[in-house]
Amino acid sequence: MHVFLTGATGFIGSHLVTELVGTGHRVTGLSRSDAGIAALARAGADAVRGDVNDLPFLRAAAEAADAVVHAAFDHDHADMRRHSENDRRVVETLGAALAGSDRPLVVTSGTGLVRSGNGGPALETDGHLSSAEFPRAATEEAADALIAAGRHVMVVRLPQVHDTHRQGRITWQIQLAREQGSVAYVGGGANRVSAVHVGDAARLYGLVLASGRAGARYHAVAEEGVAMRDVAAAIGVRLGLPVASIDPGEAQAYFGWMAPLAAADLAASGASTRRELRWDPFGPDLLTDLRAQEPLVR
Ligand SMILES: NC(=O)c1ccc[n+]([C@@H]2O[C@H](COP(=O)([O-])OP(=O)(O)OC[C@H]3O[C@@H](n4cnc5c(N)ncnc54)[C@H](OP(=O)(O)O)[C@@H]3O)[C@@H](O)[C@H]2O)c1
């Protein structure tokens, strides 16, 4: 299959290139930079240079492929609403490019946008926040509209995706801990994040492309919930810094833009995804990768 991949040079996208090329797909990866184009060639992919926000260009690139995986996003937290609304238009454009065919579009979202209906871990069938509540949900809303119009769209929701270099938003927490000279968690630290090793996440995208159901949401969750006090302890040991609980009222001063996330319980389940796609993640787990962090994050 010829797959057009946005975000092909990113943390997840670069592992996706390896996975898809390794399983016999032809991959055309997108990047804005010469360095990205060179990296894609080294990884065995074709490459196109461009910006996802150049919508006519994006549409033409998607029309030339048998399938599209969208994993690009600009994570500039200072302007999350603008980047999220841009992503809505990107998903709409990719969907329009595939209209009138059964060619699949795989859209990337996050399990952190889903709220559990019953107090347990968030399920694939639970609803997502609205973009009015959380701007990043614009991507899910664009996918909803395409699915309602009968397009072959599937959503992969990612939790904290990790290896020994990157661990989702926990990478930001590690930087914060270095700056502040201590590792903090909020209250008792029993609130959780869900997690997946980046290699397992990449394999799931391959399974979704091969046998995913049109309209389905899949959770790339290997670990349903890792307590934030355990995450903080692992960071503290690795960095040799003290670990302390802070009150909710102190969270904004320590965590900045991450304060609401730092206190939230974001457990999520991938059980139905595992069953349906016979996805069997094998790790390593989040705390193992945190304890073996590479100096790169310094
Ligand atoms: N990492 C996680 O733990 C996690 C968790 C939940 C959800 N997600 C979602 O998963 C997706 C991939 O995340 P990631 O961690 O791999 O991101 P990343 O490492 O920050 O990579 C971002 C990618 O997006 C591309 N990109 C950004 N703006 C672009 C633009 N205007 N035009 C073209 N390409 C653009 C970059 O390409 P160039 O710079 O080469 O152009 C790069 O390949 C995102 O949707 C993210 O929100 C990630």
Coordinates of C-alpha atoms in Angstrom, one line a residue, residues 66-188:
D66 CA -3.8 4.6 -1.2
A67 CA -4.1 5.6 2.4
V68 CA -3.2 8.5 4.7
V69 CA -1.9 8.6 8.2
H70 CA -2.0 12.0 9.9
A71 CA 0.5 12.4 12.7
A72 CA 1.7 16.0 12.2
F73 CA 0.9 18.6 14.9
D74 CA 2.5 21.9 16.0
H75 CA 2.8 21.5 19.8
D76 CA 3.4 25.2 20.5
H77 CA 1.4 25.5 23.8
A78 CA 1.3 29.3 23.6
D79 CA -1.1 29.1 20.6
M80 CA -2.9 25.8 21.0
R81 CA -6.2 27.1 19.8
R82 CA -4.9 28.3 16.5
H83 CA -2.9 25.1 15.8
S84 CA -5.9 23.0 16.8
E85 CA -8.2 24.9 14.4
N86 CA -5.5 24.5 11.7
D87 CA -5.6 20.8 12.4
R88 CA -9.4 20.7 12.0
R89 CA -8.9 22.1 8.4
V90 CA -6.1 19.7 7.7
V91 CA -8.3 16.7 8.7
E92 CA -11.2 18.1 6.6
T93 CA -8.9 18.5 3.6
L94 CA -7.5 15.0 3.9
G95 CA -11.0 13.6 4.2
A96 CA -12.1 15.5 1.1
A97 CA -9.1 14.1 -0.8
L98 CA -10.2 10.6 -0.1
A99 CA -13.9 11.2 -0.8
G100 CA -15.6 8.8 -3.3
S101 CA -13.2 6.0 -2.5
D102 CA -12.6 3.5 0.3
R103 CA -9.1 4.7 0.9
P104 CA -8.5 4.9 4.7
L105 CA -7.5 8.0 6.7
V106 CA -6.0 7.4 10.1
V107 CA -6.2 10.5 12.4
T108 CA -4.1 10.9 15.5
S109 CA -5.7 12.1 18.8
G110 CA -5.1 11.6 22.5
T111 CA -6.7 9.6 25.2
G112 CA -6.5 12.7 27.4
L113 CA -9.4 14.2 25.5
V114 CA -11.7 11.4 26.5
R115 CA -13.8 11.4 29.6
S116 CA -14.9 8.2 31.2
G117 CA -18.6 7.6 31.3
N118 CA -18.5 5.5 34.5
G119 CA -15.6 6.7 36.6
G120 CA -13.3 3.9 35.4
P121 CA -10.5 4.2 32.7
A122 CA -11.7 6.1 29.5
L123 CA -13.0 3.7 26.9
E124 CA -12.8 3.7 23.1
T125 CA -16.6 4.3 23.1
D126 CA -16.6 7.2 25.5
G127 CA -17.1 10.7 24.2
H128 CA -14.4 13.3 23.8
L129 CA -14.3 16.8 25.2
S130 CA -15.5 19.6 22.9
S131 CA -13.1 22.1 21.3
A132 CA -14.8 24.8 23.4
E133 CA -13.6 23.0 26.5
F134 CA -10.2 21.9 25.2
P135 CA -9.0 23.3 21.8
R136 CA -7.1 20.1 20.8
A137 CA -10.5 18.4 20.5
A138 CA -11.0 20.2 17.1
T139 CA -9.2 17.2 15.5
E140 CA -11.8 14.7 17.0
E141 CA -14.6 17.0 15.9
A142 CA -13.3 17.0 12.3
A143 CA -13.0 13.2 12.4
D144 CA -16.6 13.0 13.7
A145 CA -17.9 15.0 10.7
L146 CA -16.1 12.8 8.2
I147 CA -17.3 9.6 9.9
A148 CA -20.9 11.0 9.9
A149 CA -20.4 11.6 6.1
G150 CA -19.5 7.9 5.6
R151 CA -15.8 8.4 5.0
H152 CA -13.3 5.6 5.8
V153 CA -11.8 7.4 8.8
M154 CA -10.3 5.8 12.0
V155 CA -8.9 7.6 15.0
V156 CA -5.9 6.4 17.0
R157 CA -5.9 8.0 20.4
L158 CA -2.4 8.0 22.0
P159 CA -1.7 8.1 25.8
Q160 CA 1.9 9.1 27.0
V161 CA 4.1 7.6 24.3
H162 CA 7.5 6.8 25.6
D163 CA 11.0 5.4 25.0
T164 CA 14.1 6.4 26.9
H165 CA 14.3 9.8 25.1
R166 CA 10.7 11.0 25.2
Q167 CA 7.8 10.3 27.4
G168 CA 4.9 12.5 26.2
R169 CA 4.2 15.5 28.5
I170 CA 6.3 13.9 31.2
T171 CA 9.3 15.1 29.2
W172 CA 8.2 18.6 30.0
Q173 CA 7.9 17.6 33.7
I174 CA 11.5 16.4 33.6
Q175 CA 12.6 19.8 32.2
L176 CA 10.5 21.6 34.9
A177 CA 12.1 19.4 37.6
R178 CA 15.6 20.4 36.4
E179 CA 14.6 24.1 36.4
Q180 CA 12.9 24.0 39.8
G181 CA 15.4 21.7 41.5
S182 CA 12.7 19.4 42.7
V183 CA 10.1 16.9 41.4
A184 CA 6.5 17.7 42.3
Y185 CA 3.2 15.9 42.2
V186 CA -0.2 17.2 43.3
G187 CA -1.9 16.1 46.5
G188 CA -1.5 12.4 47.1

